[in-house]
Short mmCIF file of C-alpha atoms in Angstrom, two decimals:
data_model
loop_
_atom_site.label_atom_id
_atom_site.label_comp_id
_atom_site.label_asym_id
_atom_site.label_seq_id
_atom_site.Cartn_x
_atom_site.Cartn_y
_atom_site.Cartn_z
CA UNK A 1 -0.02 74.11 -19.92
CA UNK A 2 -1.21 77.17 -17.96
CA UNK A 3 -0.15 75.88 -14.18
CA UNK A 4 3.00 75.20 -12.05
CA UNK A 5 3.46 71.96 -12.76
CA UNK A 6 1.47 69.16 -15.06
CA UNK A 7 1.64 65.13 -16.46
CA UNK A 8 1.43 64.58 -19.95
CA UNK A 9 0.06 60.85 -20.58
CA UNK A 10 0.59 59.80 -23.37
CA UNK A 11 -2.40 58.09 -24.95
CA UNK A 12 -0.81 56.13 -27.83
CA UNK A 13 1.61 54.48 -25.59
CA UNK A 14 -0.77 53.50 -23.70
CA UNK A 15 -1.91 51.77 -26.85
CA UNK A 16 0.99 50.92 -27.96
CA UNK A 17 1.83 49.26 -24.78
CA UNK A 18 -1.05 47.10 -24.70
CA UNK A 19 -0.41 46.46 -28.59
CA UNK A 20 3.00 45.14 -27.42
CA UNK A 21 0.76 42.64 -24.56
CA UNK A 22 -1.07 41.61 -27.06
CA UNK A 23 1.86 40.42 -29.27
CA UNK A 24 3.42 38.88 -26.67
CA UNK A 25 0.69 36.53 -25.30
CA UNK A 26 -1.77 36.20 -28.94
CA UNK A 27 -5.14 36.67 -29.75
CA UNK A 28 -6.67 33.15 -27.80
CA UNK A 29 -5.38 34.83 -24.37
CA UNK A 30 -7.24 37.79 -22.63
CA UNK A 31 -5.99 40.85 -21.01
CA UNK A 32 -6.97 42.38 -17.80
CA UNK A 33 -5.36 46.19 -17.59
CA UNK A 34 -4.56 46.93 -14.05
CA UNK A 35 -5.72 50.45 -13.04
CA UNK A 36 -5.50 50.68 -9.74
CA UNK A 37 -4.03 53.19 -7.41
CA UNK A 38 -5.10 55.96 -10.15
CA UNK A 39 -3.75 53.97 -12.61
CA UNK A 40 -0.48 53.84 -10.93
CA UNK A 41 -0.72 57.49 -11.12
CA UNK A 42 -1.60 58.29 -14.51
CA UNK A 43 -5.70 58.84 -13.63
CA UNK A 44 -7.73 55.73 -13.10
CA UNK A 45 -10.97 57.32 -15.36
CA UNK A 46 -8.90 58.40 -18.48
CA UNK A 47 -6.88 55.52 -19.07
CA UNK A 48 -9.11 52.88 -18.23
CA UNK A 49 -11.39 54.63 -21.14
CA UNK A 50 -7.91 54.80 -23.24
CA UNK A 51 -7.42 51.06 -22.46
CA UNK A 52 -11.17 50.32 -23.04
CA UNK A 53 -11.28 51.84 -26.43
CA UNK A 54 -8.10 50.12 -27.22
CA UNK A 55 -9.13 46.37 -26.88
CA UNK A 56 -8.55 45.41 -22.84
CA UNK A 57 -10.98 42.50 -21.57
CA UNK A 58 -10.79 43.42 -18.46
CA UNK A 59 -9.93 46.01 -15.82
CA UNK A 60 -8.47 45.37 -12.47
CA UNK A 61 -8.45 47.95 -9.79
CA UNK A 62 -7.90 47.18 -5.89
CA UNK A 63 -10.78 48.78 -4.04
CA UNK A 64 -14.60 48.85 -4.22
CA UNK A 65 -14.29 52.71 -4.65
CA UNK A 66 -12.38 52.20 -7.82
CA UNK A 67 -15.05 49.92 -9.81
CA UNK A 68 -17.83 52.56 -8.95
CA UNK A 69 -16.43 55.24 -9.94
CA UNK A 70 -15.33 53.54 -12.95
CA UNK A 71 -18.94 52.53 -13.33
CA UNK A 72 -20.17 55.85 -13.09
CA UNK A 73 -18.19 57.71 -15.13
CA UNK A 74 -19.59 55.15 -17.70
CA UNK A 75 -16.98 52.34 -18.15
CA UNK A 76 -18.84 48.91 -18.56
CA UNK A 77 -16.13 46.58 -19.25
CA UNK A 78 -16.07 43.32 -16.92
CA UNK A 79 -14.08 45.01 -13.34
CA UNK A 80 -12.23 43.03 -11.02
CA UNK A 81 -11.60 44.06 -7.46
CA UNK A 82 -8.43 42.81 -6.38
CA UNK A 83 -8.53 43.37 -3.14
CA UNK A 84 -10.53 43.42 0.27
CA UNK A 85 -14.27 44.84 -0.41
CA UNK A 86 -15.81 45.75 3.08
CA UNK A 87 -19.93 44.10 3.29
CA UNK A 88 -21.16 47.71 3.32
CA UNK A 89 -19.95 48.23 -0.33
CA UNK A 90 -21.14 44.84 -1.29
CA UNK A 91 -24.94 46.16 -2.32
CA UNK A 92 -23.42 49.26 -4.61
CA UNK A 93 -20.83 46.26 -6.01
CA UNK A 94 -23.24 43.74 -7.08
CA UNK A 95 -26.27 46.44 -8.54
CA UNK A 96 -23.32 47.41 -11.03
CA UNK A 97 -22.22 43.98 -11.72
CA UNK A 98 -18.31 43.72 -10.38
CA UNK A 99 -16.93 41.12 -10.01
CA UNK A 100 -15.08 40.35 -6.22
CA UNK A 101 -12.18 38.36 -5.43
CA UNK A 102 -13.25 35.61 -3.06
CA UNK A 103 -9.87 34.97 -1.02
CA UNK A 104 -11.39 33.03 2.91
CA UNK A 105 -14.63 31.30 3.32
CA UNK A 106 -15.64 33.55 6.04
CA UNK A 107 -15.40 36.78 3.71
CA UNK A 108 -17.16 34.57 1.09
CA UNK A 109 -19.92 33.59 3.17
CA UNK A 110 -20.90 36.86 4.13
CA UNK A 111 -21.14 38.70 0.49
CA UNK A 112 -23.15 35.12 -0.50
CA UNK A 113 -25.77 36.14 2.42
CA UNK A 114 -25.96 40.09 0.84
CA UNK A 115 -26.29 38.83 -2.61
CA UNK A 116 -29.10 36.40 -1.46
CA UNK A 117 -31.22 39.38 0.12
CA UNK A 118 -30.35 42.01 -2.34
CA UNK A 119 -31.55 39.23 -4.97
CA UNK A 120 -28.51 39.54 -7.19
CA UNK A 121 -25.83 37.40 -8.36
CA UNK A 122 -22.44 37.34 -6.40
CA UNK A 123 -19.59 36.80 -8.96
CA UNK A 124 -16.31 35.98 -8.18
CA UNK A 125 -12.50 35.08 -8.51
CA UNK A 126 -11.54 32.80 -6.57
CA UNK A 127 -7.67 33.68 -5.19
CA UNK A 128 -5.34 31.41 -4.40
CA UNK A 129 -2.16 31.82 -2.23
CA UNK A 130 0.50 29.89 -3.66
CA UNK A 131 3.51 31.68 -2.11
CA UNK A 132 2.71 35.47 -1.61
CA UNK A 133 1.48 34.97 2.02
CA UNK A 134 -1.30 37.78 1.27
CA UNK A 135 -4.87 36.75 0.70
CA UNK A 136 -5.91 33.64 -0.59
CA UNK A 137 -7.17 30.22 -0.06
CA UNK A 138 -3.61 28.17 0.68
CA UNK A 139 -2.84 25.35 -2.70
CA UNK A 140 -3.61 22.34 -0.33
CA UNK A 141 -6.63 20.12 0.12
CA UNK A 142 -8.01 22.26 2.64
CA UNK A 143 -8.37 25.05 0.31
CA UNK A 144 -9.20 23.29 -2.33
CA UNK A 145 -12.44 21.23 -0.60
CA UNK A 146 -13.41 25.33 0.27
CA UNK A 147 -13.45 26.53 -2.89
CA UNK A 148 -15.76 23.19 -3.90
CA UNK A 149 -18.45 24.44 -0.88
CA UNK A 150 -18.02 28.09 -1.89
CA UNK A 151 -18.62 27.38 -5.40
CA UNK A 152 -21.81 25.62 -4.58
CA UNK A 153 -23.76 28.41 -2.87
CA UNK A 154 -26.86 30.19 -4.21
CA UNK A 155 -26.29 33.18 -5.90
CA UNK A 156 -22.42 32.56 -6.35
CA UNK A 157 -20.74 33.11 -9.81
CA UNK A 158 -18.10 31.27 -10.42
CA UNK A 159 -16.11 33.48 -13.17
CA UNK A 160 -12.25 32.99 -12.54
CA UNK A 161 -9.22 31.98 -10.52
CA UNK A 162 -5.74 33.10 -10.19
CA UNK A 163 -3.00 33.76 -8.23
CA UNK A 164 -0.10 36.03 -7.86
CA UNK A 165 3.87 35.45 -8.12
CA UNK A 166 6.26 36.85 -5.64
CA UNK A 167 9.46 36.58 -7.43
CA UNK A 168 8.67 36.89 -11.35
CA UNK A 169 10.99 39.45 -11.78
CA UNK A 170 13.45 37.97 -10.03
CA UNK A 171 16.91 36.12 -12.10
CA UNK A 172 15.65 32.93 -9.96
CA UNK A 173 12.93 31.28 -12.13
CA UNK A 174 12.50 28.64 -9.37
CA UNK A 175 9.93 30.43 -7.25
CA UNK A 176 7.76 30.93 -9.81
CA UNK A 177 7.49 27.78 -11.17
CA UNK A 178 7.24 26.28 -7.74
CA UNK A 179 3.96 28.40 -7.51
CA UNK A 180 2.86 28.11 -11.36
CA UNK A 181 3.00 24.09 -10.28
CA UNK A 182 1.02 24.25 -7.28
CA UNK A 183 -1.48 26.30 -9.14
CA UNK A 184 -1.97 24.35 -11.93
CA UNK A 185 -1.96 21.31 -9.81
CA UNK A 186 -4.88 22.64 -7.57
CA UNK A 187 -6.77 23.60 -10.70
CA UNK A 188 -6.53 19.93 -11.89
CA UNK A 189 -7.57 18.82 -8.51
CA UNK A 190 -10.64 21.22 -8.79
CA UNK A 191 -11.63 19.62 -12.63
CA UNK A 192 -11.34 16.24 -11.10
CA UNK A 193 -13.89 17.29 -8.59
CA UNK A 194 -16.13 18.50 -11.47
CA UNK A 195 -15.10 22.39 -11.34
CA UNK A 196 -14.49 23.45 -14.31
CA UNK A 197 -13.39 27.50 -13.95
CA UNK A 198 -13.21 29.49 -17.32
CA UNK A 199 -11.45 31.81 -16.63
CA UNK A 200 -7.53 31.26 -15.02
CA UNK A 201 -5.01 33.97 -14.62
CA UNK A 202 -1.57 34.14 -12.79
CA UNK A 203 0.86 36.56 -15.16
CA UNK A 204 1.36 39.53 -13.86
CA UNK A 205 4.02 42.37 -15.98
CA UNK A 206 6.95 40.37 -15.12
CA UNK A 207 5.53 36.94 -15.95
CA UNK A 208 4.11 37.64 -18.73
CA UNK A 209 7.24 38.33 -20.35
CA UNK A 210 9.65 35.76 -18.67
CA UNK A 211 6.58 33.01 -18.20
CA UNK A 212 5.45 31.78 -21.20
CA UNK A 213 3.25 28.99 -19.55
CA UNK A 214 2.09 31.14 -17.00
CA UNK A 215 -0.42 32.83 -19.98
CA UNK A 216 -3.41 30.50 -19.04
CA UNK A 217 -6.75 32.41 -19.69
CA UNK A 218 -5.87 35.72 -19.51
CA UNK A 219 -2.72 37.95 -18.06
CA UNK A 220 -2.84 41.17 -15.59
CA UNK A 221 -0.52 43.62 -17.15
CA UNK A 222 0.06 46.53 -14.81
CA UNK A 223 3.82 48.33 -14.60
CA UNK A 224 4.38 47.65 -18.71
CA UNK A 225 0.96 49.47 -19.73
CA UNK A 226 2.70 52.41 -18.79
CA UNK A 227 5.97 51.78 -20.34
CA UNK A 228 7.41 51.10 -17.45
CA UNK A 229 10.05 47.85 -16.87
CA UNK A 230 8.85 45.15 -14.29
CA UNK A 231 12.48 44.25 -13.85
CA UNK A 232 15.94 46.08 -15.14
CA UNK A 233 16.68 43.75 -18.02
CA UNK A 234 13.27 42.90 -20.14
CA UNK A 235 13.80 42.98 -23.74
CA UNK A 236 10.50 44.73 -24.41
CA UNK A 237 10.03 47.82 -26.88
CA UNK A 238 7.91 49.77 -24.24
CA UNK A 239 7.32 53.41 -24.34
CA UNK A 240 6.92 55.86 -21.57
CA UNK A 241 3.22 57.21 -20.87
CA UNK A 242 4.00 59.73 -18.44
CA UNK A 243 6.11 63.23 -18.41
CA UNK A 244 6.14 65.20 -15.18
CA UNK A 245 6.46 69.02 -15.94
CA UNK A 246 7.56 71.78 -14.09
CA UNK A 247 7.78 75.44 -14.59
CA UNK A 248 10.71 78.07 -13.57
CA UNK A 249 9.32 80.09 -11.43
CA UNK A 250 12.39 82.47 -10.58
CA UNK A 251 15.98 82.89 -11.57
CA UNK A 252 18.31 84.39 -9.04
CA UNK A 253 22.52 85.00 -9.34
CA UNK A 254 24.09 84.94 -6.25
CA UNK A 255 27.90 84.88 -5.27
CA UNK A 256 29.84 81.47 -3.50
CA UNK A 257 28.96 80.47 -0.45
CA UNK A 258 25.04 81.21 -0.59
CA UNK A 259 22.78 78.72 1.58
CA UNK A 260 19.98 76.68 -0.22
CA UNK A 261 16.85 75.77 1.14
CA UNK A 262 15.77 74.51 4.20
CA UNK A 263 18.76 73.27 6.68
CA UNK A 264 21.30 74.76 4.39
CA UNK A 265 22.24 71.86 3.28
CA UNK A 266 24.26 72.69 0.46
CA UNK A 267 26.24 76.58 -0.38
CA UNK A 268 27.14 76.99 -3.94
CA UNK A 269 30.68 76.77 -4.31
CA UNK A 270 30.99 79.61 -7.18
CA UNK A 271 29.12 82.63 -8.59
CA UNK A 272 26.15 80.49 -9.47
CA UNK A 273 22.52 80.96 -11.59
CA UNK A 274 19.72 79.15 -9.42
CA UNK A 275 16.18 78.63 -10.70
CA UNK A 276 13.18 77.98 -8.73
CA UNK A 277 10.93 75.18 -9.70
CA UNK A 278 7.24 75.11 -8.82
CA UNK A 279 7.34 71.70 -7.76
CA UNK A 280 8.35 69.62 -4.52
CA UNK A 281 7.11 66.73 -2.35
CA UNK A 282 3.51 67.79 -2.36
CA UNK A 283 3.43 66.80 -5.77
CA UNK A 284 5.24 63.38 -5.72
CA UNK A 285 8.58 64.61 -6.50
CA UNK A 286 10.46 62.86 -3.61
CA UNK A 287 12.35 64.89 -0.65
CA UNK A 288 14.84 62.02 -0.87
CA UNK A 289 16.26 63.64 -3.88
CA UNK A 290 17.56 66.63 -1.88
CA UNK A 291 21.28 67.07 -3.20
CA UNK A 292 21.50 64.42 -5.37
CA UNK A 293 18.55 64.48 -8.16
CA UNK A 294 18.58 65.66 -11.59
CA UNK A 295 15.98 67.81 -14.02
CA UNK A 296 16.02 68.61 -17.49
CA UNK A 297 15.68 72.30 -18.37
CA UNK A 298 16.60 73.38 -22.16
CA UNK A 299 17.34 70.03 -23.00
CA UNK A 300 19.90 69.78 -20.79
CA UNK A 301 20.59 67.91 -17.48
CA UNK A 302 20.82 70.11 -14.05
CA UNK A 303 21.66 69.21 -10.63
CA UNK A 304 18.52 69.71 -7.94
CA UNK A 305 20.31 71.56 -4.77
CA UNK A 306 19.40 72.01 -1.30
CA UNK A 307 16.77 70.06 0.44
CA UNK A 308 13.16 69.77 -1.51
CA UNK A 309 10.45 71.27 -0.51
CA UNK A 310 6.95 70.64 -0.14
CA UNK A 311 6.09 73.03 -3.11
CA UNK A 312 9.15 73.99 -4.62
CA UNK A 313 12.70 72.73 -5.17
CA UNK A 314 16.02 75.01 -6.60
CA UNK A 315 18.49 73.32 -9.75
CA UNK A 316 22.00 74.81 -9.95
CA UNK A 317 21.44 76.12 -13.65
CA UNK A 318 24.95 77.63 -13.98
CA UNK A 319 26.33 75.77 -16.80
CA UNK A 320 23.29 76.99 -18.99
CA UNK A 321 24.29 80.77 -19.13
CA UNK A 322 20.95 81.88 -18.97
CA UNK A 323 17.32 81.02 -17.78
CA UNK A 324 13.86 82.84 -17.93
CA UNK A 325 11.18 82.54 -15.86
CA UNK A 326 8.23 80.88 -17.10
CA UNK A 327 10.35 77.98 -19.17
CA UNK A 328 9.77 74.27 -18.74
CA UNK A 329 11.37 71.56 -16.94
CA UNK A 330 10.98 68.02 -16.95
CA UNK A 331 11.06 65.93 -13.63
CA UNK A 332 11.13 62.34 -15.19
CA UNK A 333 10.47 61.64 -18.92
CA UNK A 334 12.23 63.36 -22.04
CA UNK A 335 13.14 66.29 -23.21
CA UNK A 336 14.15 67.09 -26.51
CA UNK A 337 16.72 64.10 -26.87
CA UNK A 338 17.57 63.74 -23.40
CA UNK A 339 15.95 61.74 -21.41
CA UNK A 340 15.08 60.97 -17.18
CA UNK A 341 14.01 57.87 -16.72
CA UNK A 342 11.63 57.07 -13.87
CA UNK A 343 13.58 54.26 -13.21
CA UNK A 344 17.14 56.20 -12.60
CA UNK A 345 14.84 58.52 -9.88
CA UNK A 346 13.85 55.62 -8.42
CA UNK A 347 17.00 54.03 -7.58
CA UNK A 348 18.54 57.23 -6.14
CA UNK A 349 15.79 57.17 -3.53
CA UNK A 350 16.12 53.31 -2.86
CA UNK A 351 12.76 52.49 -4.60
CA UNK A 352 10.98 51.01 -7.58
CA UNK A 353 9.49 52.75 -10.68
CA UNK A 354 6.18 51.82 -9.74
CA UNK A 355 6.39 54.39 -6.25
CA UNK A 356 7.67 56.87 -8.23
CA UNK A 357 4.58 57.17 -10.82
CA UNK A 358 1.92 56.21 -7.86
CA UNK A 359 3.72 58.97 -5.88
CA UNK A 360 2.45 61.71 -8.59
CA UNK A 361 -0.13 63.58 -5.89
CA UNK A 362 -3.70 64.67 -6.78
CA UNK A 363 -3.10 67.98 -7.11
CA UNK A 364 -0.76 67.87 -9.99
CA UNK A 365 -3.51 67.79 -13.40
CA UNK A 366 -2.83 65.23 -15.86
CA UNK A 367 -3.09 66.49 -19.56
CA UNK A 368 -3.87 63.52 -22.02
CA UNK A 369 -1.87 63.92 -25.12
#
């Protein structure tokens, strides 16, 4: 790759990813691939096509933006919106048929009255709040009566329901079931009233795995399509869509006690080789691994030094003898037969493996491989 620094996604683990989903939860239950935040940085356009071509029902992105440009780059699978849609997007929504998540009765209301004088059909999923405290109708008779109005206004379409766990990935199974329950229960509350919904969804990554019962109509796999664990000890035979690459861009000797990088954080303590890497935090590699991160340059493991920068960041590449400029290194991913994992960079800094890959900035071009 002709450029500083590059992703390489990996387009049959993205398959094989989803191959794995589908294993897990059988051909009678559906699959919605998440794809939001740029497909939790791996590019929302590409690998919803990827996922498309490889057998996903549906596609689940957070923000109007993200179904239309989905739409017009020529992806016409069914799209949920996850999240808040403001009325101004409604019109551009419902002329390319997405579907919206209906979480109040005000919000509700309002996209019902758009629909009605744009002469189009409003369809919707309802959410329900059984424990996440974000949006959602609450699991309790007043939510449930709302959802029986809501349902019954002109131009509404009814598709789906489904909620969201706070804890699946969690050793605690308790707070999950306690919100599968009230689920369930509120969707038998809603039959009884003569709602029938077809499609019902809960399972997120996590759930899916650890949740048998939580399969209902259809799961949302997001973290696992990109080969990435929802929690430290699933048993799952993943693999890793996304490399982040580097290049050297200089090599330098200098004697002990020479300063690194902004602050001067750290002085090398011996006659040391020190290779510049054209990439910092501008690109989603995190400052917080200043001192104490690791890259992989000739297939070996290298200490970052001194404080990253915005567009570069310096590895102590004694122990290697020699470098050139010009030769590769990998951020997170493998190299060779060592490997980075996203998740080891991710608890140096204090986070989770999704920041890390959502982190990946705009400017760095992924390469589909």
């Amino acid at each position: 790759m002709d450029c500083p620094v590059w992703a390489e996604v990996s387009r049959e683990a993205l398959r094989h990813n989803l191959r794995v989903v589908k294993e897990i939860v059988g051909p009678s239950v559906r699959v919605m691939g998440i794809v939001k935040a740029n497909a939790y940085g791996h590019g929302l356009v590409p690998v919803a096509k990827i996922l498309e071509e490889a057998g996903v029902d549906w596609l689940g992105v957070a923000r109007g933006q993200e179904a239309l440009e989905l739409r017009r780059e020529g992806v016409d699978h069914p799209i949920l919106v996850l999240g808040y849609v403001h009325p101004a997007e409604c019109p551009a929504l419902l002329a390319q048929e997405v579907t919206l998540t209906a979480y109040s009765e005000d919000i509700l209301r309002e996209w019902a009255g758009i629909a009605q004088r744009e002469g189009k059909r409003l369809k919707v999923h309802f959410k329900v709040d059984t424990g996440m405290g974000r949006l959602g109708f609450k699991a309790e008779p007043a939510g449930k009566e709302a959802i029986l109005r809501l349902a019954a206004l002109p131009r509404v379409e009814v598709e789906g329901i489904y909620t969201h766990f706070a804890c699946a990935d969690l050793p605690d199974e308790k707070p999950t079931r306690d919100q599968l329950e009230k689920f369930i229960m509120l969707l038998e509350e809603l039959e009884r009233a003569g709602l029938s919904i077809p499609l019902r969804h809960a399972a997120n990554s996590a759930a899916l795995i650890r949740f048998r019962e939580s399969h209902l109509d259809m799961v949302r796999p997001g973290i696992m399509l990109y080969g990435l664990l929802p929690f430290p000890s699933a048993r799952v035979n993943l693999s890793p869509a996304m490399t982040l690459k580097a290049r050297v861009v200089q090599v330098k000797r200098v004697g002990a006690g020479f300063p690194v990088s902004y602050g001067w954080t750290y002085r090398t303590s011996r006659p040391s080789l020190l290779a510049t890497v054209a990439a910092g935090y501008g690109d989603g590699y995190s400052r917080l691994l200043s001192n104490k991160g690791e890259v992989l340059l000739r297939g070996r493991r290298v200490p970052v030094v001194g404080r990253v920068c915005m567009d570069q960041l310096i590895v102590d590449a004694t122990e290697l003898g020699e470098v050139e400029p010009g030769e590769e290194v990998v951020l997170f991913g493998r190299q060779g037969e060592v490997s980075l994992p996203v998740e080891e960079l991710a608890e140096k800094i204090g986070t989770i493996n999704y920041e890390v890959v959502c982190a990946v900035s705009a400017r760095v071009p992924r390469v589909y491989l």
